[in-house]
Every structure is written in C-alpha cells, then in structure tokens.
mmCIF file of C-alpha atoms in Angstrom:
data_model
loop_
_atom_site.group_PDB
_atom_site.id
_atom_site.type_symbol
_atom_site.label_atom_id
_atom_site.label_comp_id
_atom_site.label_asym_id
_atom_site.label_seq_id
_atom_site.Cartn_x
_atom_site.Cartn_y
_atom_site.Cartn_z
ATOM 1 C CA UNK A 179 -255.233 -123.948 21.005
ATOM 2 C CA UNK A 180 -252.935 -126.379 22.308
ATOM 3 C CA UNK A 181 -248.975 -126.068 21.770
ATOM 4 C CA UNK A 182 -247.684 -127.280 18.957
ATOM 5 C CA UNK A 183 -244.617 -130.112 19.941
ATOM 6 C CA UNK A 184 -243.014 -130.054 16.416
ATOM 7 C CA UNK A 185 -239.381 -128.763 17.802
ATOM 8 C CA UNK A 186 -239.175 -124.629 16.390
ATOM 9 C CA UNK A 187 -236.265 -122.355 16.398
ATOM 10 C CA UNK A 188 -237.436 -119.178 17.308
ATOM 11 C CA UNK A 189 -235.955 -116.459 15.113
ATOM 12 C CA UNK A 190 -235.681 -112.479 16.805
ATOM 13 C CA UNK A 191 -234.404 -110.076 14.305
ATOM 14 C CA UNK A 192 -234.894 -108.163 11.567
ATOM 15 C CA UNK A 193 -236.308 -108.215 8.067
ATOM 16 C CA UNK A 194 -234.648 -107.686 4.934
ATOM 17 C CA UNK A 195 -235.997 -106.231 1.831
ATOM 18 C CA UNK A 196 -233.631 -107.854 -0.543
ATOM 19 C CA UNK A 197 -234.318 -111.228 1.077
ATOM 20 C CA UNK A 198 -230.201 -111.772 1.271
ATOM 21 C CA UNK A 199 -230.200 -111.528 4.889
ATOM 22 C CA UNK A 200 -232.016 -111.144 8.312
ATOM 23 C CA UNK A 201 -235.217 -113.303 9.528
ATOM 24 C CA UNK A 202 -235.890 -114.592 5.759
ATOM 25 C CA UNK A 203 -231.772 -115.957 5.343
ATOM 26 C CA UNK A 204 -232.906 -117.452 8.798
ATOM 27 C CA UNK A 205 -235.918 -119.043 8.164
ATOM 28 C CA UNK A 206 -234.791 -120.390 4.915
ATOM 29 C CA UNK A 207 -231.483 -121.803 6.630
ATOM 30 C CA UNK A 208 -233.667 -123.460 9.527
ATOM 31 C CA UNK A 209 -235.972 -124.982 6.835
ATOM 32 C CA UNK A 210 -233.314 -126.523 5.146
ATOM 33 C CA UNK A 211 -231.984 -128.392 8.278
ATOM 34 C CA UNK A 212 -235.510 -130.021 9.001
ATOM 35 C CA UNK A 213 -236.720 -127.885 11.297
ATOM 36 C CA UNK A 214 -239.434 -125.298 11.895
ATOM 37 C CA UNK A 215 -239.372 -121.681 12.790
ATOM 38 C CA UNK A 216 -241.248 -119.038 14.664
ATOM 39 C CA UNK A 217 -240.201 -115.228 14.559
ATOM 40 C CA UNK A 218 -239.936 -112.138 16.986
ATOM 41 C CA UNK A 219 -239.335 -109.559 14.077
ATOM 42 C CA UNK A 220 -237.118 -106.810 15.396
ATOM 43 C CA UNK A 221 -236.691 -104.065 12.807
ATOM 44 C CA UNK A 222 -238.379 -103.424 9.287
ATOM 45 C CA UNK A 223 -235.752 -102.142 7.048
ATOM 46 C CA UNK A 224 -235.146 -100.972 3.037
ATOM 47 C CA UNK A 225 -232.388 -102.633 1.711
ATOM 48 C CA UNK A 226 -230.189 -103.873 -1.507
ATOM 49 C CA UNK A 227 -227.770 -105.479 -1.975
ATOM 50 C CA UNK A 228 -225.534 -103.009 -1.692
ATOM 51 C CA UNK A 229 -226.849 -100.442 0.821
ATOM 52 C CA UNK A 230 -228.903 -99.968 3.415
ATOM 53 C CA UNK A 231 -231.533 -97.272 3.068
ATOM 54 C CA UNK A 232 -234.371 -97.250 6.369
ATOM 55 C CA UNK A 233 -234.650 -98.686 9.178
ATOM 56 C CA UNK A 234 -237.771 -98.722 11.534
ATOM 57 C CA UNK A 235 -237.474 -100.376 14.900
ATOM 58 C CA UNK A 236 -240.258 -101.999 16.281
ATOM 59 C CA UNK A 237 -241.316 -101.201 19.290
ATOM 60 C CA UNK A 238 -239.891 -103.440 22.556
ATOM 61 C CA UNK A 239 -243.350 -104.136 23.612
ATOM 62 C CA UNK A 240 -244.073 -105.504 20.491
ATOM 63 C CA UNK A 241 -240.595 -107.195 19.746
ATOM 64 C CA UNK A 242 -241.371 -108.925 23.497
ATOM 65 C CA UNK A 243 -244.673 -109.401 22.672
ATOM 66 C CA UNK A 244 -243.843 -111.855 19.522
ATOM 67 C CA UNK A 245 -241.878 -113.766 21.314
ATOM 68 C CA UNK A 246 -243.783 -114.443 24.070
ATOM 69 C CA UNK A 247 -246.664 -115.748 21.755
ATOM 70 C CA UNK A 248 -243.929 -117.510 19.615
ATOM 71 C CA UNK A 249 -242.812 -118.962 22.759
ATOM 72 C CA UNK A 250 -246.288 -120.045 24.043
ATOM 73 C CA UNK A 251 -247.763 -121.173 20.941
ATOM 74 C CA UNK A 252 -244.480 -123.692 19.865
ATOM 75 C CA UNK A 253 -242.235 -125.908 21.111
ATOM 76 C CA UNK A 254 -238.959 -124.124 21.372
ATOM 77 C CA UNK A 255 -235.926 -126.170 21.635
ATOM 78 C CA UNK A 256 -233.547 -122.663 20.925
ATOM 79 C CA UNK A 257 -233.755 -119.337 20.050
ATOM 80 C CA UNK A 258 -231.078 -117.028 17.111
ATOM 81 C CA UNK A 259 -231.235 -113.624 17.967
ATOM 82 C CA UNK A 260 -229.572 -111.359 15.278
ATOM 83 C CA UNK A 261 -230.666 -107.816 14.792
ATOM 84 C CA UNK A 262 -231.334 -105.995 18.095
ATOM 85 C CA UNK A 263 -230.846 -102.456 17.597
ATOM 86 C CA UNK A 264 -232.084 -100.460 20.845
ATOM 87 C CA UNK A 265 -230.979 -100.809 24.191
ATOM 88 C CA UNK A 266 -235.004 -101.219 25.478
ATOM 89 C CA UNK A 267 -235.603 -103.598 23.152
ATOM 90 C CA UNK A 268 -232.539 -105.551 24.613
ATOM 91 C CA UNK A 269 -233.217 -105.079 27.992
ATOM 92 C CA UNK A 270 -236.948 -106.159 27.506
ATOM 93 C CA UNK A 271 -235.832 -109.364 25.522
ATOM 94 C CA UNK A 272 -233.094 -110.120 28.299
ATOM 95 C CA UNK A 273 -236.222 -110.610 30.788
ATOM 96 C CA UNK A 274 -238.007 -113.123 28.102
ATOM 97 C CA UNK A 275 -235.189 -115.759 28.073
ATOM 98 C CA UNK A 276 -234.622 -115.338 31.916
ATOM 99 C CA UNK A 277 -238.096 -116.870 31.932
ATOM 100 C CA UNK A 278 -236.529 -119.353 29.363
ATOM 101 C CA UNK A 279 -233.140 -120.747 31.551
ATOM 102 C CA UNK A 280 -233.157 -123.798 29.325
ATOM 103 C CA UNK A 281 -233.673 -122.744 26.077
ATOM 104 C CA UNK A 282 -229.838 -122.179 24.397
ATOM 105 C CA UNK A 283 -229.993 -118.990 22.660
ATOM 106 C CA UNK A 284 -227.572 -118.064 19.905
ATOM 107 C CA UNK A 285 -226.576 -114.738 19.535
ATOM 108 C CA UNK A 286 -225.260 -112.975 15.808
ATOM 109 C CA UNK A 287 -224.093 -109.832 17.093
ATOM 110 C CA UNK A 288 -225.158 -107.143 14.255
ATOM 111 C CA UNK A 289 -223.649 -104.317 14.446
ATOM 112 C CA UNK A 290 -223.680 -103.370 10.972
ATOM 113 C CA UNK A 291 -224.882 -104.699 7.253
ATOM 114 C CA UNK A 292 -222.703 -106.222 4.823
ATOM 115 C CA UNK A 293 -223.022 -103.317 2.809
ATOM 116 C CA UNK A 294 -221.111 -101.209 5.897
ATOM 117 C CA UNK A 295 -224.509 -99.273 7.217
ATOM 118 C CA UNK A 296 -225.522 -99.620 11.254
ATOM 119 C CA UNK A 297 -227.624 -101.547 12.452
ATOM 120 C CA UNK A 298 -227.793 -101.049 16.159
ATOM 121 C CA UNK A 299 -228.121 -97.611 18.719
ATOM 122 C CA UNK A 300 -224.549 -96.814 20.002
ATOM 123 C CA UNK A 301 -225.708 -97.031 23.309
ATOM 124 C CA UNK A 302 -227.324 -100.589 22.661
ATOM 125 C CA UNK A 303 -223.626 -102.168 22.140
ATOM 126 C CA UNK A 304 -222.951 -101.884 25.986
ATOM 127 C CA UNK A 305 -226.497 -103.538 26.957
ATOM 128 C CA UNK A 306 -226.136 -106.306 24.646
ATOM 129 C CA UNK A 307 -222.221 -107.544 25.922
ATOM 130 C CA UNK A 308 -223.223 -106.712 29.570
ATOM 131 C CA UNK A 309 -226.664 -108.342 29.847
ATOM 132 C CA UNK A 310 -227.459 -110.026 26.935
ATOM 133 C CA UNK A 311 -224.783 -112.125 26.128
ATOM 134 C CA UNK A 312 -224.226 -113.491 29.311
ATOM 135 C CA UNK A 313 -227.580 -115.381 29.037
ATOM 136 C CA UNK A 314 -226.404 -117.063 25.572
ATOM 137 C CA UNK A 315 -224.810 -120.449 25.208
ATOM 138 C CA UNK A 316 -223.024 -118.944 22.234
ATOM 139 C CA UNK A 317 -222.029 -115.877 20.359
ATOM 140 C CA UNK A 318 -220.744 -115.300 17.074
ATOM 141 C CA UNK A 319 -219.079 -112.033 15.554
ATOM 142 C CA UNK A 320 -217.025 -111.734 12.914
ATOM 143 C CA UNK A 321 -213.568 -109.513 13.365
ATOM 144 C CA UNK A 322 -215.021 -106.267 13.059
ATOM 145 C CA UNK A 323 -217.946 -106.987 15.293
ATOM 146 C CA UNK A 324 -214.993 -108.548 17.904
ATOM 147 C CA UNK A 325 -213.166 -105.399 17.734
ATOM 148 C CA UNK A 326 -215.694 -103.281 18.665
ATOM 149 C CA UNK A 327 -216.995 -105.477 21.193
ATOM 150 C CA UNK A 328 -213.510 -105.618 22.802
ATOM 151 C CA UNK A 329 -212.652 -101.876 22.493
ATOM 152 C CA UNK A 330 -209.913 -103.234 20.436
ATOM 153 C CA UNK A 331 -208.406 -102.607 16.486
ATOM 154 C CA UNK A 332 -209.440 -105.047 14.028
ATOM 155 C CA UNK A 333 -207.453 -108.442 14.670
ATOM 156 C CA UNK A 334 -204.672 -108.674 11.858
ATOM 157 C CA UNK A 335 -203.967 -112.766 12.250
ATOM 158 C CA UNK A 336 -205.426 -115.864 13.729
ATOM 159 C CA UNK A 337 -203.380 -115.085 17.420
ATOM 160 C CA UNK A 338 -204.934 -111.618 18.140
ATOM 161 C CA UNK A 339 -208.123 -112.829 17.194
ATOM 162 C CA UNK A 340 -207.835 -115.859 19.321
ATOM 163 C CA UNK A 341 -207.216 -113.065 22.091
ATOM 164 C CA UNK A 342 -210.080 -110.873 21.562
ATOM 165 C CA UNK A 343 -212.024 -113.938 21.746
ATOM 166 C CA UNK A 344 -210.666 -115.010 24.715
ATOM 167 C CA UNK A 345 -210.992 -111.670 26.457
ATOM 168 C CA UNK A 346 -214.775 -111.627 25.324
ATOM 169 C CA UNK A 347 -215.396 -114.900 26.472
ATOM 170 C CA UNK A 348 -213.650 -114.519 29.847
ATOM 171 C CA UNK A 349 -216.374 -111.137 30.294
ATOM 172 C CA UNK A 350 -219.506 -112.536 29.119
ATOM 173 C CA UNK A 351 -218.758 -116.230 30.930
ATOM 174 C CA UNK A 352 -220.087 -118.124 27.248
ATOM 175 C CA UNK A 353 -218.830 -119.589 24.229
ATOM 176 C CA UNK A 354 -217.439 -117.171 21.476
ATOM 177 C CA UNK A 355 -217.128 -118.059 17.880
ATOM 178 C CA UNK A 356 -214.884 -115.649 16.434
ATOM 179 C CA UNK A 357 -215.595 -116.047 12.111
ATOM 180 C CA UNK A 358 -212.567 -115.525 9.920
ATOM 181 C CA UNK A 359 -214.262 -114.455 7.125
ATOM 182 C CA UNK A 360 -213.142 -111.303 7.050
ATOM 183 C CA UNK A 361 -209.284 -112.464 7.779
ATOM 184 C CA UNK A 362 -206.771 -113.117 4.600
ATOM 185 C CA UNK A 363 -205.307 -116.300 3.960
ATOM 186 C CA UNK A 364 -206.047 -119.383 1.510
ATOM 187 C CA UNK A 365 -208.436 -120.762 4.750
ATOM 188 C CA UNK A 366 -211.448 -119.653 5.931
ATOM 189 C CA UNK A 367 -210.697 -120.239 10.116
ATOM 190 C CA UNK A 368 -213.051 -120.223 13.108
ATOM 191 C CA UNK A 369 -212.179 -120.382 16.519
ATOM 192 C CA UNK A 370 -215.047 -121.351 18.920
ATOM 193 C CA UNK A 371 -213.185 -119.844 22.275
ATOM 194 C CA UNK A 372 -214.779 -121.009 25.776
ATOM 195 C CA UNK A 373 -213.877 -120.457 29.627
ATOM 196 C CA UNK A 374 -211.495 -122.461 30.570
ATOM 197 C CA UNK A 375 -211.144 -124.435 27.739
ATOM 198 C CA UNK A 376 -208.595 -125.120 24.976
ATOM 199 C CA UNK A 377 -209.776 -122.956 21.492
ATOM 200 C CA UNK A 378 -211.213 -125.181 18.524
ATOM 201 C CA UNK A 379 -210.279 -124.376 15.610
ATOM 202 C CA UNK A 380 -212.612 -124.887 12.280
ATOM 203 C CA UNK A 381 -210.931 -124.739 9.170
ATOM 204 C CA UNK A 382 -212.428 -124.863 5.299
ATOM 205 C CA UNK A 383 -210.790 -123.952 1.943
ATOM 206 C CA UNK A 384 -211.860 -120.074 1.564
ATOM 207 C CA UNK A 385 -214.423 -119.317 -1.664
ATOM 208 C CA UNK A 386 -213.976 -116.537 -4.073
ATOM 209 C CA UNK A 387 -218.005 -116.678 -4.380
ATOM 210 C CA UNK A 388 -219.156 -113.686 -2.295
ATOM 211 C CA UNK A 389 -222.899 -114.698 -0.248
ATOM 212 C CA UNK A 390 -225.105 -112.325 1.934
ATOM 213 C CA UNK A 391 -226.555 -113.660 4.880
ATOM 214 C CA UNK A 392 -223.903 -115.909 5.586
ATOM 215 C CA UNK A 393 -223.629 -114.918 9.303
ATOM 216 C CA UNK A 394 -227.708 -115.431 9.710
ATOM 217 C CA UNK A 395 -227.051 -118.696 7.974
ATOM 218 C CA UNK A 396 -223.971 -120.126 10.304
ATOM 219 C CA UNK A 397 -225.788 -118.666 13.541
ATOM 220 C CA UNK A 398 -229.441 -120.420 12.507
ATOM 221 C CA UNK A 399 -227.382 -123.175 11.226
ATOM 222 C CA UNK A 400 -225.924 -123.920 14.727
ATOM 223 C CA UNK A 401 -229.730 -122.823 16.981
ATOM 224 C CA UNK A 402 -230.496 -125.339 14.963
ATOM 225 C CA UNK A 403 -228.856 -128.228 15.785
ATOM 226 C CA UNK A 404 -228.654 -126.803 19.176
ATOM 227 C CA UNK A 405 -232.615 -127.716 18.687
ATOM 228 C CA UNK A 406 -231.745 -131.282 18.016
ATOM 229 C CA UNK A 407 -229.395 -132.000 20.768
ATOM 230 C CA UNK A 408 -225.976 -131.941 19.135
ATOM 231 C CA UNK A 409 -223.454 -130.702 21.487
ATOM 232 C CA UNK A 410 -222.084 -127.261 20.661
ATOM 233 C CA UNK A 411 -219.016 -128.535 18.914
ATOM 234 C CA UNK A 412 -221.352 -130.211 16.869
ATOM 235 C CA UNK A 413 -223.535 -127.730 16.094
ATOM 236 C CA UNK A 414 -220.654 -125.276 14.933
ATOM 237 C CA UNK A 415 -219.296 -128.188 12.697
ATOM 238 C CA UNK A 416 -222.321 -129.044 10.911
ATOM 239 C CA UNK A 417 -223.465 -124.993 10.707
ATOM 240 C CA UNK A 418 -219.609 -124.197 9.190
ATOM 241 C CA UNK A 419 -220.109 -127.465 6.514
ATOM 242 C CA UNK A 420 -223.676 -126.017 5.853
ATOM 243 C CA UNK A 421 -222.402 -122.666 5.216
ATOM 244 C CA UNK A 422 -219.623 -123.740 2.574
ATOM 245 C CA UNK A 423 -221.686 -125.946 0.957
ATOM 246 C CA UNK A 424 -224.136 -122.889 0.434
ATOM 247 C CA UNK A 425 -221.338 -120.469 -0.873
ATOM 248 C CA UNK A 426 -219.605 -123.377 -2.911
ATOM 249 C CA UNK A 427 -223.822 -123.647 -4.520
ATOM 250 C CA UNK A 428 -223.857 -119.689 -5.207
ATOM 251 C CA UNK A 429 -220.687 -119.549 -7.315
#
C-alpha cells in the first residue's frame, strides 16, 4: 500500500480512560486544527478525573514498533510525544527519530497526572533530559515538571522560572516553553526560552474554568502547526490562543 501524503502528526503516548487527557485530548486537538493523526500508544492506563488508578506500559518493542509503521504508512510532517514512562522505551524511541533528523518533534514532559499520580519510572527522568530532549525542536513543562527537571524547588515568580528555563535550555541545546499555569497572578504567562536568544513571553487573561488535557492540547496544538510550516513562534502563538479559546468554551 502506498504512503498516504495527507500531512499526519504522529501522536506517542498514552491512553486515558476518562478521555480528558493523553492520545485521545491529542487526537481530538490535532483534528480540530485540520490535520490528521497517527499514534504510537505508550501506556494503557485506568483513570478519572480525579485519580489515577493502573497503569500498564507497553512494551518498547511494541511502542517502537507503532511508530515505525505510523511512520511508514503516513506522511509525517512532526511528531508530540507525551507519556513515556520507562527508560527502554525512551531509549528505543530516541533511535526512531534519529532515523527521522527532519521531522520536529515536540516533547510534553509527563511526569505526573493532573490528579498528582506518576506517570513515568524514576530512573526514566534522567534518559529523557539527557537523550531525548536533545533531539526535540521543543519542550514544554509546566513549573513542577521544570523543577524536577532542573533539580530545583518549584519556581515562585516569572524570574526564577525564566531561570530554570534557561538552565534547561542551555543543557538540552532546544527550545523550552516553560507554562505558567500553575503560577499565581491575574495572567496566565509563557516563556518560550531558547539558546542564545532573548525569552518570549506569551501572555493571556488567566480562566477560573479548570480543563484536563490542557498540556496534550498546547503541545499537539503547536506539532501541529509545526506540521504546516509555521515557525516555532508561531506555532506556540496559535497553540496558546487555541488553548484559551478551549478553556474560555468549557466554563
């Protein structure tokens, strides 16, 4: 069967029973922006919306596996990876998009569920910052995720967070996007940090509507338009505007 040239996103990470996050917030988030998806699923777990109760990761032969056929069988133009829990299955994915140098991968980070359970091996953290997200054109943690990655406390206001970024940045050589979700203030802010370049800052009126997903939704959002051949600042505009407009829709 030949390949097929409609433009995909291909999607590696994890399901979610609830539906509020993971590969189906993903798919439904690249569908929305015109484009189609093909998916690498990562880990099957049980979930609400409040907790998270199983997790079964798949096995890295098979997580490689899908996205080698995703990758054969489509015309990939970029690929989100979210959920990557082991350190094989990391490793073994790392090897896929070296065979993939122009494909611009966006990476969420997951380290944990909304709800506060974890979603990733301890000793996968250290695989995914040292050989993962060097191959990425972007990633995109929120503070807590930042912290961790930067063996650092939370960041309390807009300047340490800026730092942690920076530091991150300056070790993985690739764009950061640090999310201010999870900071105070009347503004939502987002700082897309690169090497050797002056920080961006994004900036939208913060909701009182509360949304799962929403870090599935901004990374797809921006693999997405990555897809189409916006430029990054573009892509983390247009993914930030989609993901208000969503939470303003929820309320």
């Amino acid at each position: 069967m030949a390949m097929n040239p409609r433009p995909h996103v291909l999607v590696v990470a994890g399901s979610d029973s609830s539906g509020g996050a993971g590969v189906t917030r993903d798919v439904e988030t690249i569908a929305a922006l015109g484009l189609s998806s093909c998916v690498a699923v990562t880990a099957v777990t049980v979930q609400t919306h409040q907790s998270v109760n199983w997790i079964e990761h798949m096995p890295p032969d098979l997580v490689v596996a899908q996205m080698r056929a995703a990758l054969a069988a489509n015309s990939v133009k970029a690929i989100k990876i979210g959920m990557l829990g082991t350190h094989s299955a990391i490793t073994k994915a790392v090897a896929v998009i070296q065979d993939h140098p122009d494909i611009p991968v966006v990476l969420d980070p997951v380290l944990a569920s909304s709800s506060g359970g974890a979603l990733i091996m301890e000793d996968a953290v250290v695989a995914l910052r040292d050989h993962l997200m060097p191959l990425c054109r972007i990633v995109t943690p929120n503070l807590p995720e930042l912290a961790v990655l930067t063996a650092s406390a939370i960041a309390v206001d807009e300047a340490s967070a800026c730092r942690q970024g920076e530091e991150l940045s300056r070790s993985v050589s690739t764009a950061v996007l640090v999310k201010g979700g999870h900071a105070p203030g009347r503004d939502a802010v987002d700082l897309l940090v690169q090497p050797n370049r002056t920080p961006l800052r994004f900036m939208a009126p913060r909701l009182s509507g509360e949304m799962r997903g929403t870090g599935c939704m901004l990374s797809s959002a921006i693999a997405a338009s990555l897809a189409l051949g916006a430029s990054l600042e573009e892509s983390v505009r247009a993914a930030k505007r989609h993901v208000f407009k969503a939470i303003a829709g929820s309320k």
